[in-house]
Each structure stands twice: as structure tokens, then as C-alpha cells.
Tab-separated table of C-alpha atoms in Angstrom:
chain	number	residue	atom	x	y	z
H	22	UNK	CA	31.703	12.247	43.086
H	23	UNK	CA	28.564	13.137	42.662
H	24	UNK	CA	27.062	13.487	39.088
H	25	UNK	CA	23.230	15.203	38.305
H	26	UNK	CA	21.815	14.656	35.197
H	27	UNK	CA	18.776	16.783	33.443
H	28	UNK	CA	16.355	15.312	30.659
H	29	UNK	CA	15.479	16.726	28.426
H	30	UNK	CA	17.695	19.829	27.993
H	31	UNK	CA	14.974	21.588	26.236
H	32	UNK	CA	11.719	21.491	25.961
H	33	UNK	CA	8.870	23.347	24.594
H	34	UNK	CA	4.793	22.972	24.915
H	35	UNK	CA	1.846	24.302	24.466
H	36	UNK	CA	0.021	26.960	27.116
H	37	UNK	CA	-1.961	24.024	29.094
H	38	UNK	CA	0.212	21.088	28.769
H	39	UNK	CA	1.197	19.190	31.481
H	40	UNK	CA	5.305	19.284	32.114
H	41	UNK	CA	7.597	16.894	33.349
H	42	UNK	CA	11.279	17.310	34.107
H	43	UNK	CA	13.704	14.620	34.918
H	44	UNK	CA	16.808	14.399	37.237
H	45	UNK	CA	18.524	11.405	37.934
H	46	UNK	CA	22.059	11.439	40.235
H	47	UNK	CA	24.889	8.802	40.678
H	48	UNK	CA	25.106	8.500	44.462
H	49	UNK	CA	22.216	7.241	46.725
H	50	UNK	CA	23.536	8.683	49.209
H	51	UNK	CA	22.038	12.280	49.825
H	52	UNK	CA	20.444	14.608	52.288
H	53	UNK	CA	18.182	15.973	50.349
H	54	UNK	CA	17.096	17.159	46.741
H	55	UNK	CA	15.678	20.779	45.885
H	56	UNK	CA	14.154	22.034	42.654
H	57	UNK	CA	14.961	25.427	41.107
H	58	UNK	CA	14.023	27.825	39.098
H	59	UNK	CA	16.148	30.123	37.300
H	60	UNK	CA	14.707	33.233	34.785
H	61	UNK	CA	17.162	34.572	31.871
H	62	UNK	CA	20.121	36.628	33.650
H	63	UNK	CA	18.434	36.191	37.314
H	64	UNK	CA	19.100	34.527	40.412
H	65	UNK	CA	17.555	30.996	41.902
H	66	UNK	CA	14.172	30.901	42.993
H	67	UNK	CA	13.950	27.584	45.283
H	68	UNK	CA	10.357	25.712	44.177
H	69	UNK	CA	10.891	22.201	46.231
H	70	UNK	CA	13.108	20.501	48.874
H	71	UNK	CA	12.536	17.086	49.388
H	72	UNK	CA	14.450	15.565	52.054
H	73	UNK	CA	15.572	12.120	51.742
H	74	UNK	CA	13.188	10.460	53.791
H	75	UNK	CA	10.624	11.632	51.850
H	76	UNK	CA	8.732	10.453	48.611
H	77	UNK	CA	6.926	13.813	47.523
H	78	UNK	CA	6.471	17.323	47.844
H	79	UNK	CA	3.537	19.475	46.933
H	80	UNK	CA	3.635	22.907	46.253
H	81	UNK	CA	0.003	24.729	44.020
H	82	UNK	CA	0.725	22.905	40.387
H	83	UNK	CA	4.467	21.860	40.765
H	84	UNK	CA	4.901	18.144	42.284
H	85	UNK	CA	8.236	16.306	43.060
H	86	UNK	CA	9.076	12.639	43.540
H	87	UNK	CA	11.782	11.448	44.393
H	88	UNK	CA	13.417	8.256	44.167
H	89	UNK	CA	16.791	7.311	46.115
H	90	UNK	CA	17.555	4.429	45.710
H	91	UNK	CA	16.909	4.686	41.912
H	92	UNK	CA	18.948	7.694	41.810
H	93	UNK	CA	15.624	9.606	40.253
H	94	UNK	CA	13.548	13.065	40.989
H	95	UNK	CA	10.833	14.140	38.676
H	96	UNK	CA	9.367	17.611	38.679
H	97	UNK	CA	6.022	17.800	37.388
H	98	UNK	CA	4.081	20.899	36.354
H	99	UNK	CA	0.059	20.907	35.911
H	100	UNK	CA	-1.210	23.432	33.464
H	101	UNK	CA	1.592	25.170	32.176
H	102	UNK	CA	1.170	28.412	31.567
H	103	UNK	CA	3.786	31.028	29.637
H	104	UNK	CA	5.300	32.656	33.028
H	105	UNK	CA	6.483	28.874	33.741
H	106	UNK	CA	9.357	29.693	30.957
H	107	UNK	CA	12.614	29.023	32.784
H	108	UNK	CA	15.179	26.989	33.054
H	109	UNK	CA	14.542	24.530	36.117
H	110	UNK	CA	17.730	23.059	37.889
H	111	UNK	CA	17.998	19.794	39.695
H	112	UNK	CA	20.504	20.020	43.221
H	113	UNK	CA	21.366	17.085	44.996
H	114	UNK	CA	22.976	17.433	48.537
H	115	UNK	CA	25.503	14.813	49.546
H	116	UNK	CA	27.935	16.350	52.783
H	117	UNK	CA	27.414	19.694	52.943
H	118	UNK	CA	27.742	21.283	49.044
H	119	UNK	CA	25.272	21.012	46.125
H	120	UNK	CA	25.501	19.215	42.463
H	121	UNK	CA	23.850	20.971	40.305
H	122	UNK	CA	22.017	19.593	37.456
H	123	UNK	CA	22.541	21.613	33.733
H	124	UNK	CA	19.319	22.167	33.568
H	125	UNK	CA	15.829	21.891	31.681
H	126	UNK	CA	14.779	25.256	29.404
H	127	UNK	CA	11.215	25.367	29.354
H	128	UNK	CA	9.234	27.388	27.161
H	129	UNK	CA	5.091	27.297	27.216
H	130	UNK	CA	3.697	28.991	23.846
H	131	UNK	CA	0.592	30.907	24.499
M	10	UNK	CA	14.025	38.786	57.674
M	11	UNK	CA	16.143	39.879	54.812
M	12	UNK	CA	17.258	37.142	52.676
M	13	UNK	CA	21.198	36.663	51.534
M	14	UNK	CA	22.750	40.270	50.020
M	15	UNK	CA	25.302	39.827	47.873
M	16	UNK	CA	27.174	42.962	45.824
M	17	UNK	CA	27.282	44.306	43.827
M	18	UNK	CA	25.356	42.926	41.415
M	19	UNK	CA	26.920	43.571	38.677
M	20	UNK	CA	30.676	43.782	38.316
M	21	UNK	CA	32.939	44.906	35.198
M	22	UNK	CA	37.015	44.321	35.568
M	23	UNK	CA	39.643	44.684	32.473
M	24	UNK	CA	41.822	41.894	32.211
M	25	UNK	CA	44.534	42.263	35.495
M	26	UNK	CA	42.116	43.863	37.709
M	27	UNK	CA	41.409	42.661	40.834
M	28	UNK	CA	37.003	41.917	41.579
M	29	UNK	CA	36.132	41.340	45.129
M	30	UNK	CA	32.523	39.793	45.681
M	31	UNK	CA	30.562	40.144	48.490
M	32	UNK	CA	28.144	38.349	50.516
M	33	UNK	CA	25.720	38.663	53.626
M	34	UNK	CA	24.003	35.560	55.302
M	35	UNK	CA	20.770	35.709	56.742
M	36	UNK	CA	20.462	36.517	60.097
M	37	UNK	CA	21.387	33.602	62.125
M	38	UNK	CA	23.798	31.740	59.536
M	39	UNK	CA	27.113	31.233	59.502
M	40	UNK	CA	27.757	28.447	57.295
M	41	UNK	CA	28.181	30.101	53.575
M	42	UNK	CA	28.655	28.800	49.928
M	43	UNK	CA	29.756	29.909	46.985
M	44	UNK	CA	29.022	28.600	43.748
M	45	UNK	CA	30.060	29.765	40.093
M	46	UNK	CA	28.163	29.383	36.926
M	47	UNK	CA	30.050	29.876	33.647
M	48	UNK	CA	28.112	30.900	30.296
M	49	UNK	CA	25.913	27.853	29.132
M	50	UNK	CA	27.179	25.621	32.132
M	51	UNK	CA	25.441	24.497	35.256
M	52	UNK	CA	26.461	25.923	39.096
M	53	UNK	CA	29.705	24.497	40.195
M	54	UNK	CA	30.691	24.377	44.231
M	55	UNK	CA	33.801	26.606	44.922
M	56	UNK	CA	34.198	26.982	48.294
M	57	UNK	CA	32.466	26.381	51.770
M	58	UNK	CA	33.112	28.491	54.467
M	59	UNK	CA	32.118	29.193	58.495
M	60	UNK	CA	32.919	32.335	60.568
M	61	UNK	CA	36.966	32.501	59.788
M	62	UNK	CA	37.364	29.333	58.710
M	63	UNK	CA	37.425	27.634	55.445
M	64	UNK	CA	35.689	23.972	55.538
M	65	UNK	CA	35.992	22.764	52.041
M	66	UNK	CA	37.358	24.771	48.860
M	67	UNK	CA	38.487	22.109	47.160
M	68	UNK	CA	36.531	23.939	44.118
M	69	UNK	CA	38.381	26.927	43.572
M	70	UNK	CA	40.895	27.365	41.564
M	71	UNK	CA	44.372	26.686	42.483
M	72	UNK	CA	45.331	30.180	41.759
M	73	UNK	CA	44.356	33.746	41.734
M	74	UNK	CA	41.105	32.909	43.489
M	75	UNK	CA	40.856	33.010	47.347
M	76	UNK	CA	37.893	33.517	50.130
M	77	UNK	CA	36.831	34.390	53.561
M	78	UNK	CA	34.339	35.209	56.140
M	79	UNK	CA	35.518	37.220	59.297
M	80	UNK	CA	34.286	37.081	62.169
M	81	UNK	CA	32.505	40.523	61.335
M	82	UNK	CA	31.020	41.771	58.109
M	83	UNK	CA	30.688	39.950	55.052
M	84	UNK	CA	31.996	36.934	53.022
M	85	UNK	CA	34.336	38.527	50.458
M	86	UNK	CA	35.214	35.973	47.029
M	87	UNK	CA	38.573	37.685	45.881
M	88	UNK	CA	40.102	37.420	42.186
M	89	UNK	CA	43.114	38.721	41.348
M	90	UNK	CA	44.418	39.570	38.245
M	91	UNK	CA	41.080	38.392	36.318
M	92	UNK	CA	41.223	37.017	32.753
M	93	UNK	CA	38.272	36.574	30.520
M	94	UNK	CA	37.547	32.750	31.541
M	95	UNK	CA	36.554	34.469	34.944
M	96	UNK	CA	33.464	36.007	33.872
M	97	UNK	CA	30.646	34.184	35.432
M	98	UNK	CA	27.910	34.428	37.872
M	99	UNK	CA	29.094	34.067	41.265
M	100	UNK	CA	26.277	32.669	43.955
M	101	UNK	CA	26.282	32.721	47.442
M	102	UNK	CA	24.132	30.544	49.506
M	103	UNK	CA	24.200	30.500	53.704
M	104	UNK	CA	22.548	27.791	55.986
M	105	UNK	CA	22.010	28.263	59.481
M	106	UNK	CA	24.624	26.883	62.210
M	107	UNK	CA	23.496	23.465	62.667
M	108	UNK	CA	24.896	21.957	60.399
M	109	UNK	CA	25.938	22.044	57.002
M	110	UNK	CA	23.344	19.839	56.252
M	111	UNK	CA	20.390	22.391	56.356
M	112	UNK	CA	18.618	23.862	53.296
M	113	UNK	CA	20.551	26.323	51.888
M	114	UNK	CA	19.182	30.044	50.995
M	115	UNK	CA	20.714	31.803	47.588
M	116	UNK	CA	21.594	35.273	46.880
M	117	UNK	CA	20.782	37.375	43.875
M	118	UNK	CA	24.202	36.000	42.542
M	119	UNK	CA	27.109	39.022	40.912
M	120	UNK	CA	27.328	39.108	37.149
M	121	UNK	CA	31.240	39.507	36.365
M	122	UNK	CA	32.017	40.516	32.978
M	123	UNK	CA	35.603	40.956	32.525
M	124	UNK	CA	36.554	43.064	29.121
């Protein structure tokens, strides 16, 4: 069974700040990994897929690595800036059905 | 291309009611998800579905809860006789037909409050 696990749980910066989120998962063995983010009482935005044959994935300021066969994703944010408060979830495909991460609440103060 | 339509929205049951979610793919899928998230919890895999059959819902709940997706119209998530513990966010996500191994797309999500 697959198990995805989100560090820190919380975290609060400064407007500016770089940001980095970490996700780590139990079984190598995945399709692919996708970063979300989720606003207070909203849906899920999708920010990153990386599939597993891949190292990175580049999208404006947000950057993901990932790392199978360490069982490791990191989600980096350049320049935070207030609107990047959220909480950003970590999903890791094995088969066919995602395990979600718990979670990372970010908040940037201005 | 719309995206994945679920409704409504926003959903309020008393205890014993029945709530019937619904969800539309994008155009083109077939393969649907749905996914709960409890208060303060992360998204948990219910139930994985293709046009009138149901793959994998070995994350519902033994009872009261039950799914499907016809070969028209939408993907309808069914509880009966809800109870406080249901009241959740209910997602559903759809992938295209090639497999269930594609990236998959997520609805707005329906809040369920039950009083």
C-alpha cells in the first residue's frame, strides 16, 4: 500500500522567500507524481506532473524533482508572494488511483 | 473543452436522507474517480469506475455507499441514509480511455454537510 508523506505540515515565510515542500512515498514503483494546489473550501488546481521517467518539471517559479528510487519529490517555489497561500498536496500514482499526501499549508506574509 | 462538472456543488442532507453526487468527464473520457476528503484529512480513493462497470472500489464503504457510470449521462456517487461522519468533499477526477494510467483531470469537488 502505498503511503505519501508531506513535510512540513505548515509553514509560514516572508513575501520573497524562497519555498520548499517535501513529499516522500513508500513504493518506488509509480507512474507518475503531480503537485497540487488547493485554496480554503476550493477544488484542486493541478501545478506539476512529473512522470516517472523524468527528473524535473518547470513551470514560471514552481520547480519539481523527483526522486524514485529514493521515494522523494520536492516542490520548490521562487519568490513567494502572498497569493501562493495554499495548501499544496503531493499525489503519487501507482495502478490506476492516487495517494494523496496531507498536505503542506503555506502562508507568505506581505 | 469544458473541464469535469460535478453537482451540485454544494449539498445539505439531515441525518437519513439519501445525497446523490454527480459527475461529468471531459469529453473523450471514460475512465472516472472518485475521491473523498474528510475535515482536516487528506483525499482518500473510493472508487474507480469505466462506462457501466466498476474497476476498483475497494475504497468505499462497505455499506450505504454505492456508484455508477451508465453508459449515458453522468457518474452518480449514491449515499443512503447519511450520518454526520459522511460530510466531506467528494472529488471526481476522469482520464481519457487509454488507460487508467493517464493524468487525471479534477472537478470542482461537492461540499456535503449533513445536519
Amino acid at each position: 500500500k502505498q503511503e505519501v508523506t508531506q513535510i512540513p505540515a505548515a509553514l509560514s515565510v516572508p513575501e520573497g522567500e524562497n519555498l520548499v515542500l517535501n513529499c516522500s512515498f513508500t513504493d518506488s514503483a509509480i507512474y507518475n507524481l503531480q503537485w497540487f494546489r488547493q485554496d480554503p473550501g476550493k477544488g484542486l488546481t493541478s501545478l506539476l506532473l512529473i512522470q516517472s521517467s523524468q527528473r524535473e518539471q518547470t513551470s514560471g517559479r514552481l520547480n519539481a524533482s523527483l526522486d524514485k528510487s529514493s521515494g522523494r519529490s520536492t516542490l520548490y517555489i521562487a519568490a513567494s508572494q502572498p497569493g501562493d497561500s495554499a495548501t499544496y498536496l503531493c499525489a503519487v500514482k501507482s495502478d490506476y488511483k492516487l495517494s494523496f499526501g496531507a498536505g503542506t499549508t503555506v502562508t507568505v506574509r506581505a | 473543452n469544458a473541464g469535469v462538472m460535478q453537482n451540485p456543488r454544494h449539498l445539505v442532507r439531515r441525518r437519513g436522507q439519501e445525497a446523490r453526487l454527480r459527475c461529468s468527464p471531459m469529453k473523450g473520457h471514460s475512465h472516472v474517480y472518485w475521491y473523498r476528503q474528510l475535515p482536516e484529512e487528506g483525499l482518500k480513493f473510493m472508487v474507480y469506475l469505466q462506462k457501466e462497470n466498476i474497476i476498483d472500489e475497494s475504497g468505499m464503504p462497505k455499506e450505504r455507499f454505492s456508484a455508477e457510470f451508465p453508459k449515458e449521462g453522468p457518474s452518480i456517487l449514491r449515499i443512503q441514509q447519511v450520518v454526520r461522519g459522511d460530510s466531506a468533499a467528494y472529488f471526481c477526477a476522469s482520464s481519457p480511455p487509454t488507460g487508467g494510467l493517464n493524468e487525471q483531470f479534477f472537478g470542482p469537488g461537492t461540499r456535503l454537510t449533513v445536519l
